[in-house]
mmCIF file of N, CA, C and O in Angstrom:
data_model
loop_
_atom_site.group_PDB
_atom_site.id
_atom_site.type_symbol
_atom_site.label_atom_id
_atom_site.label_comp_id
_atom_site.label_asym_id
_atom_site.label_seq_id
_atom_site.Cartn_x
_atom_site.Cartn_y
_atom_site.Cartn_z
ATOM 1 N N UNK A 189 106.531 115.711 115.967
ATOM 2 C CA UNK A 189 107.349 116.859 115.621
ATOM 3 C C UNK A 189 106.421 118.055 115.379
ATOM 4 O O UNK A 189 105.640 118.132 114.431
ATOM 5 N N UNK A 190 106.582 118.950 116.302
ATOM 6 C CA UNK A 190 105.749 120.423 115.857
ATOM 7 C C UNK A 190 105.679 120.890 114.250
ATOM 8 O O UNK A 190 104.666 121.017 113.562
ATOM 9 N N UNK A 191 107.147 121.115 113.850
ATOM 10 C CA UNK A 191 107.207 121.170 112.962
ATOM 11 C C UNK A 191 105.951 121.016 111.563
ATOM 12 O O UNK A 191 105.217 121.690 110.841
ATOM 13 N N UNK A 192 106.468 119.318 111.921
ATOM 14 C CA UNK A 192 105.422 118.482 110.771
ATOM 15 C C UNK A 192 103.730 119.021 111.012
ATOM 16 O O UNK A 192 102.892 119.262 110.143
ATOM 17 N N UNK A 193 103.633 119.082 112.115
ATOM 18 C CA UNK A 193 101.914 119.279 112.651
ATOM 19 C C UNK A 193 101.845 120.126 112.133
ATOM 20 O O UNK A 193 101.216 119.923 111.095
ATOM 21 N N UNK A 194 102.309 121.589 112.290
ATOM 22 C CA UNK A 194 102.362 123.058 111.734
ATOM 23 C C UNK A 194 102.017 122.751 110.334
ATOM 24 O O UNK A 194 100.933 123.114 109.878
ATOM 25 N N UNK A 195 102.916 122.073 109.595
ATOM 26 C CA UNK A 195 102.914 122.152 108.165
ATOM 27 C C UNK A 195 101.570 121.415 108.151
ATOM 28 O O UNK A 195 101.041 121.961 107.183
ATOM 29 N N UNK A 196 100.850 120.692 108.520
ATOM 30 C CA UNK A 196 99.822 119.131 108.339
ATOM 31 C C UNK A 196 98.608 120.760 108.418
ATOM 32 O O UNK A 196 97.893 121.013 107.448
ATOM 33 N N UNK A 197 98.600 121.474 109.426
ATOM 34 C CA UNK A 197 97.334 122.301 109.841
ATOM 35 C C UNK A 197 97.465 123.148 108.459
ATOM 36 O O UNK A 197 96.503 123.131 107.691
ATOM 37 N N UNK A 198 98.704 123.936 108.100
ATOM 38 C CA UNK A 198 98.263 124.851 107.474
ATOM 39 C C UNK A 198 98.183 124.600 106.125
ATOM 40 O O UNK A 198 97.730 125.509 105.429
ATOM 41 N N UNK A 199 98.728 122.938 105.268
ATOM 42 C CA UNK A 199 98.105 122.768 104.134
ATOM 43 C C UNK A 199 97.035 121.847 103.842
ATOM 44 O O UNK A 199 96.408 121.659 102.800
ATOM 45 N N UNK A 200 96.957 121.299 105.009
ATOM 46 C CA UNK A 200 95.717 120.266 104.738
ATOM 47 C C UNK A 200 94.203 121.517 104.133
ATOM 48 O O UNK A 200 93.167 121.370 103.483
ATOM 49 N N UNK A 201 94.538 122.067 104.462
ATOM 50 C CA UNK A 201 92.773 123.322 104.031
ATOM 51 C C UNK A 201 93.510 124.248 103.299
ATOM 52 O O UNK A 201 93.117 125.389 103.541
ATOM 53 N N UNK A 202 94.907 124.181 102.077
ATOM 54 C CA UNK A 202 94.671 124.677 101.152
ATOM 55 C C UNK A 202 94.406 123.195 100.061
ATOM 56 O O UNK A 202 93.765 123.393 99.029
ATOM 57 N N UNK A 203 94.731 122.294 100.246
ATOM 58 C CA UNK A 203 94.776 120.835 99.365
ATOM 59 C C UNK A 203 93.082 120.582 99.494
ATOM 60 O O UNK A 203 92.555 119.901 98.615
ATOM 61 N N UNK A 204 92.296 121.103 100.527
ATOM 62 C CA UNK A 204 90.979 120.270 100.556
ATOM 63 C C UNK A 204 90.097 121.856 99.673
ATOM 64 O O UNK A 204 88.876 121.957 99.557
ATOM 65 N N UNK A 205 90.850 122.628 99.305
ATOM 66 C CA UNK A 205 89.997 123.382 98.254
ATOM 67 C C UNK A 205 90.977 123.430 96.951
ATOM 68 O O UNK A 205 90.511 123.171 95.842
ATOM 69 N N UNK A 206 91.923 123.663 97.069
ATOM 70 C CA UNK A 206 92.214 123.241 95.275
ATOM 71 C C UNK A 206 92.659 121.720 95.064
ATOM 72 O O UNK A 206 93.473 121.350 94.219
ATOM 73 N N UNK A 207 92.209 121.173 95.674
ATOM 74 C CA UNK A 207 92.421 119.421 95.312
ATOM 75 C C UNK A 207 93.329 119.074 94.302
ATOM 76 O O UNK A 207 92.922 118.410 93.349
ATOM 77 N N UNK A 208 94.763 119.506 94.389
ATOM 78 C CA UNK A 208 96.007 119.343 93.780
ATOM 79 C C UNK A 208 95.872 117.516 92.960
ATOM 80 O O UNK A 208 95.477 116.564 93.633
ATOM 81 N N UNK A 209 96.152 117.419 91.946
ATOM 82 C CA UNK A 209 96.565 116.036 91.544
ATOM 83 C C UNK A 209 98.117 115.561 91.652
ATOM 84 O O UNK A 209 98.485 114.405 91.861
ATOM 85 N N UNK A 210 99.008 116.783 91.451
ATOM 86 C CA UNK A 210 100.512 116.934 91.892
ATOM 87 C C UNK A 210 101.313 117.817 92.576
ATOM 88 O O UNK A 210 101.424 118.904 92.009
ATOM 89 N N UNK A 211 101.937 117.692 93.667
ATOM 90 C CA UNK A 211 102.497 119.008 93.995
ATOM 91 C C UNK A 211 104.038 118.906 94.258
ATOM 92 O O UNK A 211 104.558 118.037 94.959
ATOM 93 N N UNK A 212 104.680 119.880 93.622
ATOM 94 C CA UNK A 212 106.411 120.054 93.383
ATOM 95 C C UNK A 212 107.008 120.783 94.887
ATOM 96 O O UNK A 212 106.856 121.972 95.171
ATOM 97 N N UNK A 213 107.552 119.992 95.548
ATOM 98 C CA UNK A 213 108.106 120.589 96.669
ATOM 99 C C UNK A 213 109.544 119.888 96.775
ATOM 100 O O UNK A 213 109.900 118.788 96.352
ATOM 101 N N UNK A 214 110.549 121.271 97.757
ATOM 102 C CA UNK A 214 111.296 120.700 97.997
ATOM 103 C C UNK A 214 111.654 119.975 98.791
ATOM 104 O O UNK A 214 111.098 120.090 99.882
ATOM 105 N N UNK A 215 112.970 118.653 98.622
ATOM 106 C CA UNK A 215 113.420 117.819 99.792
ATOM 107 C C UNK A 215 113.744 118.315 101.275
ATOM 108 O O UNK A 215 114.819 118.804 101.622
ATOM 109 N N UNK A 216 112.573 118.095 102.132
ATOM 110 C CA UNK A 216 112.965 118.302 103.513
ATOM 111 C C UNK A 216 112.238 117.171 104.130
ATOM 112 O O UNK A 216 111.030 116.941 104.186
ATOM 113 N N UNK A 217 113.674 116.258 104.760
ATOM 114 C CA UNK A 217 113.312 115.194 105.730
ATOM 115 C C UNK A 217 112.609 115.486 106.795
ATOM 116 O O UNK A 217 112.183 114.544 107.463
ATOM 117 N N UNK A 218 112.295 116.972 107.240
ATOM 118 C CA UNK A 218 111.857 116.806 108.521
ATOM 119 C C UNK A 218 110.783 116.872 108.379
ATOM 120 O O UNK A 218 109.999 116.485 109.245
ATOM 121 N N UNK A 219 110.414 117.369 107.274
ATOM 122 C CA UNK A 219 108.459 117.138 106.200
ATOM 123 C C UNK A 219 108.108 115.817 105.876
ATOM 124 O O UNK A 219 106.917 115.624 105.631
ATOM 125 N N UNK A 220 109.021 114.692 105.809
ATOM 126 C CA UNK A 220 108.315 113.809 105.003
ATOM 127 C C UNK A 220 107.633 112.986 105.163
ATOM 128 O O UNK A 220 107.267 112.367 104.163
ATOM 129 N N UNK A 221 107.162 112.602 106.414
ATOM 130 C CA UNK A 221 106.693 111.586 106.854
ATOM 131 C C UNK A 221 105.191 112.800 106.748
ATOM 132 O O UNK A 221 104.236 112.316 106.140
ATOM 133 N N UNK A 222 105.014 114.070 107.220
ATOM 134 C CA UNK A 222 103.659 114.794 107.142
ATOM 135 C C UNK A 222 103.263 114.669 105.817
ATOM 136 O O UNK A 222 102.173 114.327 105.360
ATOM 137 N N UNK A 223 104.607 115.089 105.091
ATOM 138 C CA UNK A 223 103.713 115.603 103.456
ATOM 139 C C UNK A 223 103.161 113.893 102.733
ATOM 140 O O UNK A 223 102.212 113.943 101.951
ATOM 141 N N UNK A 224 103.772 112.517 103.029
ATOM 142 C CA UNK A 224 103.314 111.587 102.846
ATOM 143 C C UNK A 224 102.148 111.177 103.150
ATOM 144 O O UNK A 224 101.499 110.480 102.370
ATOM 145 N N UNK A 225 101.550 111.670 104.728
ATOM 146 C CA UNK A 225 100.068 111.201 104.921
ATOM 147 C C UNK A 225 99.059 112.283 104.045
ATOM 148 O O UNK A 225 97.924 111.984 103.674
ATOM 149 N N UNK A 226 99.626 113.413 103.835
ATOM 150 C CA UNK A 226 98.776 114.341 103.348
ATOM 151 C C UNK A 226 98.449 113.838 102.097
ATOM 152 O O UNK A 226 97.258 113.750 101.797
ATOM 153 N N UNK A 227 99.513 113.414 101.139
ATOM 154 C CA UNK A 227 99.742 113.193 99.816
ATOM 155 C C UNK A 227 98.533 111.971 99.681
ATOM 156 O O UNK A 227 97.558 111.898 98.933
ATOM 157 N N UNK A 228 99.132 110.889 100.932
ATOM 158 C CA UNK A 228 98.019 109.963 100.527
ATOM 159 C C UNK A 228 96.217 109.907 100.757
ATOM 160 O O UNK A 228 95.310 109.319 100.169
ATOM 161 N N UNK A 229 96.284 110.819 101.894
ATOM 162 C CA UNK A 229 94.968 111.169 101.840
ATOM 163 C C UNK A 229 94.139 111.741 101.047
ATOM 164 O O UNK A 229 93.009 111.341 100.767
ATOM 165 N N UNK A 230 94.833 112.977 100.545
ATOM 166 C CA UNK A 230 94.463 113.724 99.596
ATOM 167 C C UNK A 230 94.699 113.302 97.824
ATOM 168 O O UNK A 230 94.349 113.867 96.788
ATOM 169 N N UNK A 231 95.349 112.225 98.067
ATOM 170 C CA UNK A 231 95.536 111.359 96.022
ATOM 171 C C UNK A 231 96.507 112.817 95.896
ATOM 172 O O UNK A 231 95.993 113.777 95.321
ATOM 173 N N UNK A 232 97.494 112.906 96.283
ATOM 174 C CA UNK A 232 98.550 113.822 95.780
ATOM 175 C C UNK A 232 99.712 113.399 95.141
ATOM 176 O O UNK A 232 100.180 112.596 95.948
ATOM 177 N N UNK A 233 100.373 113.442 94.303
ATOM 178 C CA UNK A 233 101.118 113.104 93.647
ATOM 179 C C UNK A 233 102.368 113.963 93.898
ATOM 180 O O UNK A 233 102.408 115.027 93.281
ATOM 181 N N UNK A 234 103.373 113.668 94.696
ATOM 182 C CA UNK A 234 104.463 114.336 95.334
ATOM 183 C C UNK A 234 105.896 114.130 94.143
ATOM 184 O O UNK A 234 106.397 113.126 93.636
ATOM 185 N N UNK A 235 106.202 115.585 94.036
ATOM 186 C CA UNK A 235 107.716 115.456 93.216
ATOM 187 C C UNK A 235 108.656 116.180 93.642
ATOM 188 O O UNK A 235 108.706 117.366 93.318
ATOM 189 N N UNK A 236 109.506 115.663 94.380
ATOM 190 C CA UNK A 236 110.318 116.363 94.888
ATOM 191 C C UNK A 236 111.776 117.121 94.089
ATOM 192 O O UNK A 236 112.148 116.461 93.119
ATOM 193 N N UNK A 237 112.554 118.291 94.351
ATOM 194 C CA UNK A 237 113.743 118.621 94.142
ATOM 195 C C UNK A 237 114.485 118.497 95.342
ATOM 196 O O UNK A 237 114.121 117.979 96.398
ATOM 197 N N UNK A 238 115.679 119.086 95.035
ATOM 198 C CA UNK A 238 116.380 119.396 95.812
ATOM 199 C C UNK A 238 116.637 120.711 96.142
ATOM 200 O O UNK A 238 116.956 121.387 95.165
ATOM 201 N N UNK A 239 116.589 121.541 97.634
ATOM 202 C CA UNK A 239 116.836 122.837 97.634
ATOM 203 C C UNK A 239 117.937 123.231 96.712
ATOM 204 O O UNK A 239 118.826 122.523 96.239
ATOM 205 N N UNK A 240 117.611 124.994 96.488
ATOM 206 C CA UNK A 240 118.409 125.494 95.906
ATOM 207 C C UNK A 240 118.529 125.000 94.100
ATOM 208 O O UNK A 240 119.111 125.728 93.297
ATOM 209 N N UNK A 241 118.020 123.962 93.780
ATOM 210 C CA UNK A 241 118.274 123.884 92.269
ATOM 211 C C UNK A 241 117.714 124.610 91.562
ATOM 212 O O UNK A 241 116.699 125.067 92.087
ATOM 213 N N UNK A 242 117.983 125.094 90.148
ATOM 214 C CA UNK A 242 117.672 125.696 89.439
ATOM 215 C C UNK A 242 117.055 124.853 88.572
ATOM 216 O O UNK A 242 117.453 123.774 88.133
ATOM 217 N N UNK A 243 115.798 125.590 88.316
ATOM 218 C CA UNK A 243 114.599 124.510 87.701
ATOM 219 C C UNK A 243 113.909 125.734 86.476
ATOM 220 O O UNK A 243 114.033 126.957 86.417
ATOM 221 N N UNK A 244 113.093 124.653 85.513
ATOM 222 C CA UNK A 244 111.850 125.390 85.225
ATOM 223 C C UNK A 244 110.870 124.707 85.025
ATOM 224 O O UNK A 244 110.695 123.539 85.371
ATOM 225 N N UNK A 245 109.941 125.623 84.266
ATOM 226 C CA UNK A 245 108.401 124.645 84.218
ATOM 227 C C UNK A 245 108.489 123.252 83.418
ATOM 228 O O UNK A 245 108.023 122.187 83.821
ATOM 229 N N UNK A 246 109.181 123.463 82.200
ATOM 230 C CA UNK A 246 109.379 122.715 81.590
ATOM 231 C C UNK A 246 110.253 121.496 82.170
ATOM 232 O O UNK A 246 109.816 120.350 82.059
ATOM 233 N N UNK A 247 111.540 121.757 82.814
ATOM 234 C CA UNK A 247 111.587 120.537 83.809
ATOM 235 C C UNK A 247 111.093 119.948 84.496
ATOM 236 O O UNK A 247 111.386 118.773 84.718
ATOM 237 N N UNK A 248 109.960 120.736 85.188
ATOM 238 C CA UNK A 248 109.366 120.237 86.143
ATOM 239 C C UNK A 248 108.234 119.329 85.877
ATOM 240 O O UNK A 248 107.825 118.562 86.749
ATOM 241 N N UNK A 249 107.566 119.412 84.358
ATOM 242 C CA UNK A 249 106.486 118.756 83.605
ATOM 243 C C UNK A 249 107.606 117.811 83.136
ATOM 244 O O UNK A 249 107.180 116.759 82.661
ATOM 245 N N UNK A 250 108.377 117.892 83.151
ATOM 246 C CA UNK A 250 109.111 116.124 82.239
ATOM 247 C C UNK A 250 109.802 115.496 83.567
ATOM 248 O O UNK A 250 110.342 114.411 83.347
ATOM 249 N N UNK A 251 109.881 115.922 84.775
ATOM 250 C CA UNK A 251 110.366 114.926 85.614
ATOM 251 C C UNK A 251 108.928 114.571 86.047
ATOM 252 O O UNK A 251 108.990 113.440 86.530
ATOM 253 N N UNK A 252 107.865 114.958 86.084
ATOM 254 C CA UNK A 252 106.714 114.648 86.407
ATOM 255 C C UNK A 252 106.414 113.144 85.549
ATOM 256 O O UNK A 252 106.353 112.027 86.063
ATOM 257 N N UNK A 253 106.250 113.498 84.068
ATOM 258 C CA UNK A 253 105.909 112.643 83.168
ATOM 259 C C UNK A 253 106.999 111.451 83.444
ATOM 260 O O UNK A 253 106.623 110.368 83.891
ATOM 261 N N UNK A 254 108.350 111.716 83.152
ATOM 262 C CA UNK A 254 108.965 110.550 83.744
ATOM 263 C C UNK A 254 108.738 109.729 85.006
ATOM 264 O O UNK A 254 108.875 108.506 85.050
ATOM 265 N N UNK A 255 108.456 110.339 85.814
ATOM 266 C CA UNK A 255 108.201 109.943 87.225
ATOM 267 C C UNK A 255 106.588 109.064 86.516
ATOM 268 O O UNK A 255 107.017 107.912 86.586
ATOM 269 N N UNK A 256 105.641 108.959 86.136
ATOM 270 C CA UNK A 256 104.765 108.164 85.925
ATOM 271 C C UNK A 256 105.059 106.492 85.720
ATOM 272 O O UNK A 256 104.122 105.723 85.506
#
């Protein structure tokens, strides 16, 4: 899928300089199979939402912690 490749080129070399331990993105199936090899290559810790929800930081640090 172009798509996925596109996304694989243009974050693989921001993840290999700030070496993320978690990153909050939203649910898109047509990402997931890319953002999975990335995640595992890179020890990324993936948390997904759902588009459009209304979030904050503070949610986003306790679905994290739960998610452990």
């Amino acid at each position: 899928n172009s798509r996925q490749e596109e996304w694989l080129i243009i974050f693989q070399d921001v993840f290999k300089k700030l070496h993320p331990d978690i990153l909050y993105h939203e649910i898109n199936p047509l990402l997931e199979d890319a953002r999975e090899r990335v995640f595992e290559k890179y020890h990324i810790k993936g948390v997904s939402v759902e588009r459009g929800s209304v979030t904050s930081t503070s949610k986003i640090i306790g679905k994290i912690k739960n998610d452990k």
